[in-house]
GROMACS .gro file of C-alpha atoms in nm:
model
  442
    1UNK     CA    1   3.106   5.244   8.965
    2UNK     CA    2   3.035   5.628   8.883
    3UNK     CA    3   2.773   5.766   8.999
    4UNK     CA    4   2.462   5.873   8.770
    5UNK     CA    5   2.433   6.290   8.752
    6UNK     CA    6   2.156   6.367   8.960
    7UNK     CA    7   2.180   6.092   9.187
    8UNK     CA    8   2.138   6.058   9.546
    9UNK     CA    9   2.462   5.899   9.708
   10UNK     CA   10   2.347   5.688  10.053
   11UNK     CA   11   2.698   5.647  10.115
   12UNK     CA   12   2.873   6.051  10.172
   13UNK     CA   13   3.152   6.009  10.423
   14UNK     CA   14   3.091   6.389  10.691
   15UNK     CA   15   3.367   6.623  10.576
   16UNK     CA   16   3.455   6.638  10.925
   17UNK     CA   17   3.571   6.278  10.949
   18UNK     CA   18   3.802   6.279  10.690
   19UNK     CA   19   4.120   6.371  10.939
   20UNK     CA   20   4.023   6.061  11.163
   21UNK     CA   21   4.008   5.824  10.787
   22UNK     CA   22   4.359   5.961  10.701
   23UNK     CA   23   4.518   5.885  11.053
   24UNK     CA   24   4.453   5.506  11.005
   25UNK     CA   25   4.787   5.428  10.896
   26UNK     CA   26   4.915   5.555  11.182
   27UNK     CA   27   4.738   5.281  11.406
   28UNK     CA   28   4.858   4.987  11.202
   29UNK     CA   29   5.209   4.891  11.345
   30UNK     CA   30   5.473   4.852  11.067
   31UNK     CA   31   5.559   4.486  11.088
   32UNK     CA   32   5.184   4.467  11.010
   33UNK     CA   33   5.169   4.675  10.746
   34UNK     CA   34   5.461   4.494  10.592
   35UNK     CA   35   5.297   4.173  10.597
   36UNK     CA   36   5.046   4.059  10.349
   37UNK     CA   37   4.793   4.272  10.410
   38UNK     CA   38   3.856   5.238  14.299
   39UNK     CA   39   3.629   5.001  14.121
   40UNK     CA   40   3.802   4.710  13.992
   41UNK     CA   41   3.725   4.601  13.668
   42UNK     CA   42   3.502   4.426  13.545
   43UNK     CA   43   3.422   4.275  13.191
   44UNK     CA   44   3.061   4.342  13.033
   45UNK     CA   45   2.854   3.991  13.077
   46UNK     CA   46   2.915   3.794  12.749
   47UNK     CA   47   2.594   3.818  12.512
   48UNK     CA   48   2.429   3.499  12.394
   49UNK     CA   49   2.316   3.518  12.003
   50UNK     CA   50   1.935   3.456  11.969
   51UNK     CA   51   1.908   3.219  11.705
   52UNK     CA   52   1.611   3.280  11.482
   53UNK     CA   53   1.797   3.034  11.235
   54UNK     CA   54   1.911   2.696  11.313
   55UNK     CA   55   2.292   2.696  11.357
   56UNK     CA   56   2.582   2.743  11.593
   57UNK     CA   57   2.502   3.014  11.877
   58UNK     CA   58   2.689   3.282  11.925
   59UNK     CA   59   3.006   3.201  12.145
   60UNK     CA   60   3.055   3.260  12.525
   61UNK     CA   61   3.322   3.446  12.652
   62UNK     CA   62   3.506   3.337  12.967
   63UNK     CA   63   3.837   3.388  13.152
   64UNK     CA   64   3.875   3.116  13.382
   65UNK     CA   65   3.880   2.842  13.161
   66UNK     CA   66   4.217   2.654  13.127
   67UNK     CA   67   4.371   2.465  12.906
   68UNK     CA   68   4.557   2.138  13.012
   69UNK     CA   69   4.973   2.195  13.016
   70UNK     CA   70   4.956   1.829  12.770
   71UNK     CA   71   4.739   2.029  12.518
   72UNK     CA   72   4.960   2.327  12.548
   73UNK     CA   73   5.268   2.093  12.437
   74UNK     CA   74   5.110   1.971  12.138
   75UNK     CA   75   5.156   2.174  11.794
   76UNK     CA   76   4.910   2.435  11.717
   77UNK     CA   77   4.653   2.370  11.502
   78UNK     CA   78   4.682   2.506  11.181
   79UNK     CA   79   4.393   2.718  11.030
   80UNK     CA   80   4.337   2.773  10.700
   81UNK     CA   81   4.213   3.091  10.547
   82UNK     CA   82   3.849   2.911  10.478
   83UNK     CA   83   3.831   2.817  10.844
   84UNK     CA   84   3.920   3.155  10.952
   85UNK     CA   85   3.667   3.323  10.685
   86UNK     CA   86   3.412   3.070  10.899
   87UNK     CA   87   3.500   3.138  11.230
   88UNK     CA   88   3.518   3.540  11.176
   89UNK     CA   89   3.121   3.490  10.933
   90UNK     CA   90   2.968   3.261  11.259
   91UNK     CA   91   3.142   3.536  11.491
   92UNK     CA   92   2.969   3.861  11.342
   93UNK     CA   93   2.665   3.695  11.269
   94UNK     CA   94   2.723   3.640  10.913
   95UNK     CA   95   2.620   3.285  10.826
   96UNK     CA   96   2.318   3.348  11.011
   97UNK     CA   97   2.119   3.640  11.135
   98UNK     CA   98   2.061   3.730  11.489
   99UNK     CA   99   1.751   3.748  11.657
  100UNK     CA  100   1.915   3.914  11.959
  101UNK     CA  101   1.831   4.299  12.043
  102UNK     CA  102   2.026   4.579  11.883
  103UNK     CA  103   2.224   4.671  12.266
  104UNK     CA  104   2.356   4.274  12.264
  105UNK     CA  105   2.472   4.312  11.892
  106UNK     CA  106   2.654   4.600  11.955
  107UNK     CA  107   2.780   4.470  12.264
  108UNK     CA  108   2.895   4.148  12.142
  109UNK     CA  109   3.052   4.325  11.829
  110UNK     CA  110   3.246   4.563  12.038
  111UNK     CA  111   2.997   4.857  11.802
  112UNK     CA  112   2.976   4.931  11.492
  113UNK     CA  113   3.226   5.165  11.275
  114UNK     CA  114   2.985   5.512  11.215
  115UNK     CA  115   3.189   5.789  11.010
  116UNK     CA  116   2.875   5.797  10.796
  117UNK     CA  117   2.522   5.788  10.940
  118UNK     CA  118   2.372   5.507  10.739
  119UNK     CA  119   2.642   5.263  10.725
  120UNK     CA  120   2.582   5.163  11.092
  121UNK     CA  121   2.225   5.066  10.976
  122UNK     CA  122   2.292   4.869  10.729
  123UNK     CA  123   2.572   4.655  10.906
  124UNK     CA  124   2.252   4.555  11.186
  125UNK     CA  125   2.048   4.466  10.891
  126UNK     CA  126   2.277   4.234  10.789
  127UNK     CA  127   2.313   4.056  11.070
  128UNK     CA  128   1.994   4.116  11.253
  129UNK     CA  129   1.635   3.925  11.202
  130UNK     CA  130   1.411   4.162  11.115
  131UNK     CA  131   1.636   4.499  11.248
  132UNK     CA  132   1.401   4.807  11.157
  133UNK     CA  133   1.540   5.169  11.105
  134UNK     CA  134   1.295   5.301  11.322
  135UNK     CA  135   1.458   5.065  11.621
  136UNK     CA  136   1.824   5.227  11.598
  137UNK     CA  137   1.685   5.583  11.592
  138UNK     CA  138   1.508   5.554  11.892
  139UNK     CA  139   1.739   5.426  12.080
  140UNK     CA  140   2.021   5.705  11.963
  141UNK     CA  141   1.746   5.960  12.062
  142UNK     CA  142   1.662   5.792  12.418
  143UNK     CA  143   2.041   5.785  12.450
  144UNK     CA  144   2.070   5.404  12.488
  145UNK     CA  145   2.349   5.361  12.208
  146UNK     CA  146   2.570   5.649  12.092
  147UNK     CA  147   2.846   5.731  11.806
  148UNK     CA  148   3.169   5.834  11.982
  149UNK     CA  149   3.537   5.799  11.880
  150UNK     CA  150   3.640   5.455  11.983
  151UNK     CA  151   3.868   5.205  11.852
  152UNK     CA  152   4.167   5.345  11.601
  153UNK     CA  153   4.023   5.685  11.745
  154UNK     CA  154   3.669   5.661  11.425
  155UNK     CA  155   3.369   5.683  11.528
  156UNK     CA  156   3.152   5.387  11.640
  157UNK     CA  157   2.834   5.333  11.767
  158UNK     CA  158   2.826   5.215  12.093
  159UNK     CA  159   2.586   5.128  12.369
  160UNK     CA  160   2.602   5.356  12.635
  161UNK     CA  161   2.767   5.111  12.886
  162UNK     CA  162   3.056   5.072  12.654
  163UNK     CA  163   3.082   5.418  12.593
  164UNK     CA  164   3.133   5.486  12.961
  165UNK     CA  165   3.355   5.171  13.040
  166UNK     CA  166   3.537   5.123  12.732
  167UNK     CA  167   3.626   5.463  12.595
  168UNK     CA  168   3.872   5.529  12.890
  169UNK     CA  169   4.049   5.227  12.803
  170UNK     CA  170   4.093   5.327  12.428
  171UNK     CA  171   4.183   5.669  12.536
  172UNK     CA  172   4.615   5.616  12.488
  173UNK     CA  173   4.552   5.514  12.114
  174UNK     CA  174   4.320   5.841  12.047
  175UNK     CA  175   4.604   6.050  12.200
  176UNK     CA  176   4.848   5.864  12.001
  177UNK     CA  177   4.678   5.943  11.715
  178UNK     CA  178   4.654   6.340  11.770
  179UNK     CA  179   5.051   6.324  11.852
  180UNK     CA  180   5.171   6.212  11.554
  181UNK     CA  181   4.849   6.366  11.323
  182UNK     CA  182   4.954   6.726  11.145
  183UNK     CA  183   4.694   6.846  11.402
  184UNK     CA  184   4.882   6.720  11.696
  185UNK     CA  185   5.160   6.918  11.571
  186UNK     CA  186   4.994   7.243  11.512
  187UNK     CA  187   4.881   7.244  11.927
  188UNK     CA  188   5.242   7.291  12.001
  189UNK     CA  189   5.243   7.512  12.311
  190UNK     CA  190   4.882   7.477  12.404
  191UNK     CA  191   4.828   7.337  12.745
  192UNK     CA  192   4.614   6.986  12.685
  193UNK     CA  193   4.439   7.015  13.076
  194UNK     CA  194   4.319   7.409  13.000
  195UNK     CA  195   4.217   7.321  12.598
  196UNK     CA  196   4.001   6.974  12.753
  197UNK     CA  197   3.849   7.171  13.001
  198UNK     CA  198   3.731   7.513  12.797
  199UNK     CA  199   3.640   7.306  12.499
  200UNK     CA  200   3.406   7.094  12.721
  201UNK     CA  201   3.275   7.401  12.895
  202UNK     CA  202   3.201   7.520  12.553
  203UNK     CA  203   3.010   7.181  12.469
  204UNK     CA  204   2.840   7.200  12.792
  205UNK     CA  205   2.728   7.530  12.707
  206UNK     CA  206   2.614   7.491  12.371
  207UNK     CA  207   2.643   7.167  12.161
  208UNK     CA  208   2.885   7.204  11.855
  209UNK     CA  209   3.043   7.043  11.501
  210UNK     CA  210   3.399   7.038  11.583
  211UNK     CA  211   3.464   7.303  11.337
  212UNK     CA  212   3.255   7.560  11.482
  213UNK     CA  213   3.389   7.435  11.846
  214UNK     CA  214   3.734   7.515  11.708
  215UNK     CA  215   3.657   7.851  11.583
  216UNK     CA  216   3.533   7.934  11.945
  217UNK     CA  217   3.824   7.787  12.090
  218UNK     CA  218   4.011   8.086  11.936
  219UNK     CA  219   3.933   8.342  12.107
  220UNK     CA  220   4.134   8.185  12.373
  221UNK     CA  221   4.400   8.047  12.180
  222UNK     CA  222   4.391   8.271  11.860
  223UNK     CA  223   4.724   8.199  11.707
  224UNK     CA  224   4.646   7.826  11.648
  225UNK     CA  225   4.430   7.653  11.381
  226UNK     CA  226   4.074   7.650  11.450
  227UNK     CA  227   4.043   7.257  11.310
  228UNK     CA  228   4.329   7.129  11.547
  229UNK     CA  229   4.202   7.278  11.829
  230UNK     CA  230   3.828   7.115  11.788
  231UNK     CA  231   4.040   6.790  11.700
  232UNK     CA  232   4.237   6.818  12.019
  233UNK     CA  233   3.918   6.828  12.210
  234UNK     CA  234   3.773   6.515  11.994
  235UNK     CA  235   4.051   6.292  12.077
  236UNK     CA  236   4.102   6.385  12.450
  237UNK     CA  237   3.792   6.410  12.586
  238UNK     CA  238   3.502   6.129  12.567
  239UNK     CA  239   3.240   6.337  12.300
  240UNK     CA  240   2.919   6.179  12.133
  241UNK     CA  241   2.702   6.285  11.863
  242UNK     CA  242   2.396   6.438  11.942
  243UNK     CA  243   2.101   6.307  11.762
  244UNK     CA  244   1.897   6.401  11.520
  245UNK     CA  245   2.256   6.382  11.399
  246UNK     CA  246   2.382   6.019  11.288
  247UNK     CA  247   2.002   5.939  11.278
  248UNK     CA  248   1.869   5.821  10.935
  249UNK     CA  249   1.752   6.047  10.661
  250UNK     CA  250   1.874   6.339  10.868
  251UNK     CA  251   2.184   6.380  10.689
  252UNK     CA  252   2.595   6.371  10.762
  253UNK     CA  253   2.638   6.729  11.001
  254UNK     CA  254   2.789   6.623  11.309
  255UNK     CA  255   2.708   6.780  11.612
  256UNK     CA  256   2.914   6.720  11.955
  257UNK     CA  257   2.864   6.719  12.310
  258UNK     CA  258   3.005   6.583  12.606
  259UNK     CA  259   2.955   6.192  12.688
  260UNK     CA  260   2.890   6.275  13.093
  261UNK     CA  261   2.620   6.576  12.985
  262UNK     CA  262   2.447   6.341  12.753
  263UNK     CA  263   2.440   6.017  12.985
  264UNK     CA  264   2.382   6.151  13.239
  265UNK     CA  265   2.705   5.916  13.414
  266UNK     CA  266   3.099   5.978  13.456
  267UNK     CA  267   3.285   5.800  13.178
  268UNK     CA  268   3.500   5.587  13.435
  269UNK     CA  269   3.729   5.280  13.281
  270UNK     CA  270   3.529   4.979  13.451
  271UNK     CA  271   3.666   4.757  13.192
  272UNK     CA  272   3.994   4.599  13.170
  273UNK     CA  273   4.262   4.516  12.902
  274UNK     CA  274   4.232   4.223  12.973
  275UNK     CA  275   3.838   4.178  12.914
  276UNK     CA  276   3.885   4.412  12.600
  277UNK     CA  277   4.052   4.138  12.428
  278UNK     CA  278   3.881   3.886  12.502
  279UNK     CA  279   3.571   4.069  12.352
  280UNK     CA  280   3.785   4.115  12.080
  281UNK     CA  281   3.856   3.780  12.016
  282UNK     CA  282   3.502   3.675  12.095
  283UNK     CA  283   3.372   3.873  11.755
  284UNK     CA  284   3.689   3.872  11.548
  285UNK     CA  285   3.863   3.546  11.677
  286UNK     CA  286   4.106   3.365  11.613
  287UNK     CA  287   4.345   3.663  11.577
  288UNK     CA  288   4.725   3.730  11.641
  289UNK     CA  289   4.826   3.995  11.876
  290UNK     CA  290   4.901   4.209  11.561
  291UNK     CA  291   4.544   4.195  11.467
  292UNK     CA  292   4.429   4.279  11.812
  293UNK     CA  293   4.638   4.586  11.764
  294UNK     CA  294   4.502   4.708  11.458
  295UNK     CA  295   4.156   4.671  11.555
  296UNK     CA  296   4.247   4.862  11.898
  297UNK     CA  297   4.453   5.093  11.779
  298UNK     CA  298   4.673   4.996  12.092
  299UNK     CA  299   5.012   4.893  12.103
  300UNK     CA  300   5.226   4.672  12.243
  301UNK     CA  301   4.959   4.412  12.355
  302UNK     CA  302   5.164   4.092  12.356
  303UNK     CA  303   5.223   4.121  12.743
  304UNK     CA  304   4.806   4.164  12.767
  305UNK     CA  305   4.777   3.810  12.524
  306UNK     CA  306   5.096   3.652  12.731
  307UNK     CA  307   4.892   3.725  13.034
  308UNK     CA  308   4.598   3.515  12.934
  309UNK     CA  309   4.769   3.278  12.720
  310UNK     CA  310   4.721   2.985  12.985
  311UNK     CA  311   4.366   3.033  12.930
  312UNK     CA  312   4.347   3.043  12.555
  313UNK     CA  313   4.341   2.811  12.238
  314UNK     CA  314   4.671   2.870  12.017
  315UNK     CA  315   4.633   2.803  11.624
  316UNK     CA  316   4.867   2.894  11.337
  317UNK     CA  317   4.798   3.014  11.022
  318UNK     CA  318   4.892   2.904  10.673
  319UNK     CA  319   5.217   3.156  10.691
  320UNK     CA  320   5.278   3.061  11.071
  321UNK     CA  321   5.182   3.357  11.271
  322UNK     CA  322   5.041   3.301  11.617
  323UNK     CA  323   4.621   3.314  11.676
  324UNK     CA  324   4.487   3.291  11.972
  325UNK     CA  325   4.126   3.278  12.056
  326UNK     CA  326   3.895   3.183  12.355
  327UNK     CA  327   3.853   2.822  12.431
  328UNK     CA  328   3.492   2.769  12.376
  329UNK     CA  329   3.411   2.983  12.111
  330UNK     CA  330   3.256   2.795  11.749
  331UNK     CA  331   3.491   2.741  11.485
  332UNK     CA  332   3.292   2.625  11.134
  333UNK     CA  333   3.476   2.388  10.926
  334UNK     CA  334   3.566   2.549  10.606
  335UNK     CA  335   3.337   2.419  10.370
  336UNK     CA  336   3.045   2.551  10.583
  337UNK     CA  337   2.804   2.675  10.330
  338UNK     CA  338   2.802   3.088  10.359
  339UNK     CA  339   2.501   3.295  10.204
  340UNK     CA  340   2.539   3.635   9.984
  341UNK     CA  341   2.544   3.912  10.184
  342UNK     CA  342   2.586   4.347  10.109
  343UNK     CA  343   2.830   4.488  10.412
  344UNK     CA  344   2.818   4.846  10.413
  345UNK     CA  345   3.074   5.125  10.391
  346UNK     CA  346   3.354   5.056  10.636
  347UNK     CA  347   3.199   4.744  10.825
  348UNK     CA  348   3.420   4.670  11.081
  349UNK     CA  349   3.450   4.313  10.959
  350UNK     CA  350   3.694   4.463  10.690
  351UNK     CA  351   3.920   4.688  10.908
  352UNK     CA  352   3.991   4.446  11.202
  353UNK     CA  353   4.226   4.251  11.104
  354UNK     CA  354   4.672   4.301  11.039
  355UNK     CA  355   4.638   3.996  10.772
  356UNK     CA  356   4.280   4.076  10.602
  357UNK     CA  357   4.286   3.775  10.392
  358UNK     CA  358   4.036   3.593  10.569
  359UNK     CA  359   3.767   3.777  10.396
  360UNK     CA  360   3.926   3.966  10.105
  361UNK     CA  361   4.218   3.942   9.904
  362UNK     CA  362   4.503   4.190   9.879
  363UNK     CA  363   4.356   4.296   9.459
  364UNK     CA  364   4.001   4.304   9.623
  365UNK     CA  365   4.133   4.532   9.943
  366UNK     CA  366   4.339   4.755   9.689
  367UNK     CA  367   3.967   4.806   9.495
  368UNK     CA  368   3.754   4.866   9.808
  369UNK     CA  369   4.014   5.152  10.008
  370UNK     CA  370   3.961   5.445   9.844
  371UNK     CA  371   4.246   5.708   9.790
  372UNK     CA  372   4.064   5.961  10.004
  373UNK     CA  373   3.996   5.737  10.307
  374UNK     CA  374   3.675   5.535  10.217
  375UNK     CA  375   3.615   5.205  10.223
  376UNK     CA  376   3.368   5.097   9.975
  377UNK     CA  377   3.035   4.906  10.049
  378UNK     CA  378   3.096   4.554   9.929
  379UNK     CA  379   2.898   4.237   9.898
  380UNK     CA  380   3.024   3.859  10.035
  381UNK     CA  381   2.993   3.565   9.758
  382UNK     CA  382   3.087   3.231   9.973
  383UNK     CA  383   3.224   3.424  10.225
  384UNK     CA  384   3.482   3.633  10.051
  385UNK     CA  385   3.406   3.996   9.875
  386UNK     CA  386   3.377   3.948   9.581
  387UNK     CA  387   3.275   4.295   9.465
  388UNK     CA  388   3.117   4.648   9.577
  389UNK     CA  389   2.758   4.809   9.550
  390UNK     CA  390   2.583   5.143   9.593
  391UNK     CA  391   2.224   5.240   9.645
  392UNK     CA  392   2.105   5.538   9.442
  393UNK     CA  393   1.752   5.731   9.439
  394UNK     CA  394   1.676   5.935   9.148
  395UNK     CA  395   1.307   6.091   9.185
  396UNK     CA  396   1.074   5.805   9.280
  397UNK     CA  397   1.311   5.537   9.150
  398UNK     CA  398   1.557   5.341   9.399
  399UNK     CA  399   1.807   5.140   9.250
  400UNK     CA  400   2.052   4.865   9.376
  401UNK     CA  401   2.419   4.891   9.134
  402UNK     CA  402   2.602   4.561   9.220
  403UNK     CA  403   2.946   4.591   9.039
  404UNK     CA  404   3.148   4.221   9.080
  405UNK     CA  405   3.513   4.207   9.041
  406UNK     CA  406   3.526   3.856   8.852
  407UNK     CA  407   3.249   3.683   8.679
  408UNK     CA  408   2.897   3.528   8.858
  409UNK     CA  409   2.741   3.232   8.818
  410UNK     CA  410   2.404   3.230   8.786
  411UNK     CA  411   2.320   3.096   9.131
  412UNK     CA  412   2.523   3.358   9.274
  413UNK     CA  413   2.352   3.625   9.074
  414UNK     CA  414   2.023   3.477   9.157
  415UNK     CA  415   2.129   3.500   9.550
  416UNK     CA  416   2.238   3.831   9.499
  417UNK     CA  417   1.932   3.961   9.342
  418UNK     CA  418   1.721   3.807   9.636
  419UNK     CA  419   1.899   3.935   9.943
  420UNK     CA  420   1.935   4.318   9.730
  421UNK     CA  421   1.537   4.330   9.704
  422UNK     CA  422   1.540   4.245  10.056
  423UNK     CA  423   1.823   4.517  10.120
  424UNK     CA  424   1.569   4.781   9.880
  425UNK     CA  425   1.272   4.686  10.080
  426UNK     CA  426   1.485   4.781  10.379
  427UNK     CA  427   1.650   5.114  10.295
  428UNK     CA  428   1.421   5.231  10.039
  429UNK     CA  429   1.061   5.082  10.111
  430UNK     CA  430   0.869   5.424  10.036
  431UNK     CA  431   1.039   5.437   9.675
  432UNK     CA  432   0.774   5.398   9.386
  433UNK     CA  433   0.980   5.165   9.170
  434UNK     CA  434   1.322   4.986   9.277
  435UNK     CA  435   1.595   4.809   9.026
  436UNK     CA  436   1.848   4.589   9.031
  437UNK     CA  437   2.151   4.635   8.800
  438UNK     CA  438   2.459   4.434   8.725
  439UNK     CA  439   2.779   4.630   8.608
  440UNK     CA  440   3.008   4.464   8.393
  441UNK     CA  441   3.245   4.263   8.574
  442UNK     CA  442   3.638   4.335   8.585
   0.00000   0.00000   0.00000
C-alpha cells in the first residue's frame, strides 16, 4: 500500500544493508530454488517456553535419544502443509505467547533477523507476554544481546553467548557470500589476513558505519572500492552494532565495532554442526536438509543430518521430500485453532524455509519480496499470511494500514482489529489518536 506524503515509515530498511538483502539468492542452493518455492563443543542448554497460556510447551532438544531400528523400517509419516503450518506456529511461539525472558527467546529461535532496527521488536512482541521496548534496549546497551551478521551472512540479533559460539560456525557461508558478491570480486589482489586485521584495528580504534570504515581502509589499499573493502571486513570478521544504534526510536545508521572489544570475550566456535541443527530443527522443525541450508546459508549439510539421522523422526511431505525433526518435539494436529497475528518486516519465520508453503503461498511470497530486497511486514489469518501492514505516524496521529490479499470475514476482521490496537498500544502508546484502516482487498 503507498505510503501517505508526509508520513513516517516504521519500516526503512539501513542503506547499508541493502548488499547483504541482494546476496540472498546466492545462499539458496539451486535445486531449492527450482522447487516450489581445544574445547570441545558443546550445544547451548535447550530453553523451556514459559507458558503464560495454556497449551503445548515449548519443545526440548536432545541428542541422545534413539529411535527403535522397527520404527525406522516403517514408512514415514506424511505431513501435510496444515500440520507443518502447526508445528512451525507452536515452534516460534505463534499459537501462543511466551512468558519466557527475551535471552531464552532468542536463544531458542536461533535470533531474530535485524536489517532494520524495529523489526526485531516487533517479532518479540508477537511472541512474547507482555515484551516491553524498554526491555530489548537495555539489554542491547548492557551488551547482553547484540545485532551481528549471522545466518545467510544478515544481520540478527543475538544473545551474546550465541554471538561468541555460533558466529564462528556460520563463518564459511559469510565468506561464501563475499566470494561470489560483486564486492568479493572487486578485493581481487587484496590480502584477506592484512585487510581483517587493519580494518579491526581501525574498529578498535574508533567505532565505524562500514562505509566510513571503507573509506579509511583506503589509504592503505587506495586503488580498490571503498564499499568492498568495509564489506570484506563485515563478512570476515565477527562485528556488532554498537548501540544507541539498532535501539528504538534512534533511527537506521549503523555503527560497527568488533564483537571481542564489545564483549569483552574471544568469539571461539564452542558450538557444533551438529547442535546447530538441531536448534534449527527445534524452532523451524520438521525441515528437509534443503531447508536447513537455506536458513544456514551452509551447504552441503546432508552428511551433518545423515550423522544424526539414527536419532531423529523422518516425515514426508505432500510432494515427498525428506523432513526430519527431533524426536520429542510437539507437533499440533492441523486443525489446531491459530489466532491473527502482525509479523514484522523480514521475520525469520518467512525466510527459513527451501519450500515456504507452510506459511505462505507462492502468489502471497511473490507480493511480500520486494524487488529491492525487502520483505514486507505481513499479518497471519489461521496460520497462513494472508496479507501485509504498515504503521504510519503523521503529527499526533498513529495509524495501523492492514491491506489483505483476498477477502475477510468479519470474525477475522474483528480479530485483526483487536490484536492491531494491541500492536498500536505497543509501538505507538504516546500517540494522541491511533486508527485502524482496511485497504481494499486484491
Amino acid at each position: 500500500m503507498a505510503h501517505s506524503r508526509g508520513a513516517q515509515d516504521f519500516h526503512q530498511v539501513p542503506p547499508d544493508m541493502i548488499p547483504f538483502l541482494m546476496l540472498l539468492p546466492i545462499l539458496t542452493p539451486v535445486s531449492a530454488r527450482r522447487s516450489r518455492s581445544a574445547k570441545r563443543p558443546r550445544p547451548l542448554a535447550p530453553v523451556q517456553a514459559v507458558a503464560s497460556e495454556p497449551g503445548p510447551a515449548a519443545p526440548r532438544r536432545t541428542q541422545g535419544a534413539r529411535v527403535s531400528s522397527r520404527s525406522r523400517r516403517l514408512p514415514a509419516q506424511v505431513l501435510g502443509t496444515r500440520d507443518l503450518n502447526r508445528a512451525l506456529l507452536q515452534r516460534q511461539w505463534l499459537l501462543r505467547r511466551s512468558g519466557a525472558s527475551v535471552p531464552e527467546a532468542l536463544e531458542h529461535l536461533v535470533g531474530l533477523q535485524a536489517q532494520a532496527t524495529h523489526p526485531p521488536y516487533y517479532g518479540l512482541w508477537t511472541r512474547l507476554e507482555g515484551f516491553q521496548r524498554e526491555t530489548l534496549t537495555r539489554l542491547l546497551t548492557e551488551r547482553q544481546v547484540v545485532r551481528t551478521a549471522m545466518m545467510r551472512a544478515t544481520l540478527h540479533l543475538v544473545t551474546a553467548r550465541d554471538c561468541r559460539s555460533l558466529r564462528p560456525v556460520l563463518q564459511p557461508a559469510l565468506e561464501r557470500v563475499l566470494k561470489h558478491s560483486a564486492h568479493g570480486k572487486k578485493l581481487a589482489g587484496v590480502e584477506m589476513q592484512a585487510l581483517v586485521a587493519e580494518g579491526r584495528a581501525l574498529l578498535a580504534e574508533r567505532p565505524s558505519p562500514r562505509g566510513e570504515l571503507g573509506q579509511r581502509l583506503q589509504e592503505k589499499w587506495p586503488h580498490h572500492d571503498a564499499n568492498a573493502l568495509g564489506m570484506g571486513v563485515t563478512c570476515l570478521s565477527p562485528l556488532v552494532v554498537v548501540p544507541p544504534c539498532g535501539t528504538w526510536g534512534r533511527g537506521e545508521r549503523t555503527v560497527y565495532t568488533t564483537a571481542e572489544s564489545w564483549l569483552g570475550e574471544a568469539v571461539e566456535p564452542t558450538t557444533s554442526l551438529d547442535a546447530l541443527v538441531l536448534r534449527y530443527l527445534a524452532a523451524f522443525g520438521p525441515a528437509s536438509v534443503k531447508d536447513l541450508q537455506v536458513w544456514s546459508g551452509l551447504p552441503r549439510l546432508r552428511e551433518v543430518v545423515e550423522r544424526l539421522r539414527s536419532g531423529l523422526r523422518i516425515f514426508r511431505d505432500a510432494d515427498g521430500a525428506e523432513l526430519f525433526d527431533i524426536p520429542d518435539a510437539q507437533r499440533p494436529a492441523g486443525d489446531t485453532p491459530a489466532p491473527v497475528r502482525f509479523l514484522p518486516e523480514f521475520d525469520n519465520v518467512l525466510l527459513s524455509h527451501a519450500n515456504r508453503t507452510r506459511i505462505l503461498s507462492d502468489a502471497a511470497r511473490q507480493r511480500i519480496f520486494t524487488v529491492n530486497g525487502r520483505v514486507l511486514a505481513t499479518f497471519l489469518v489461521d496460520g497462513f499470511v494472508k496479507g501485509t501492514w504498515t504503521l504510519e505516524r503523521e503529527r499526533d496521529v498513529a495509524a495501523l494500514h492492514i491491506t489483505p490479499f483476498s477477502r475477510l470475514s468479519r470474525e477475522d476482521r474483528a480479530a485483526l482489529m483487536d490484536e492491531g490496537a494491541r500492536l498500536l498500544a505497543f509501538a505507538a502508546h504516546e500517540a494522541r489518536r491511533i486508527d485502524i484502516r482496511f485497504a481494499r482487498a486484491g
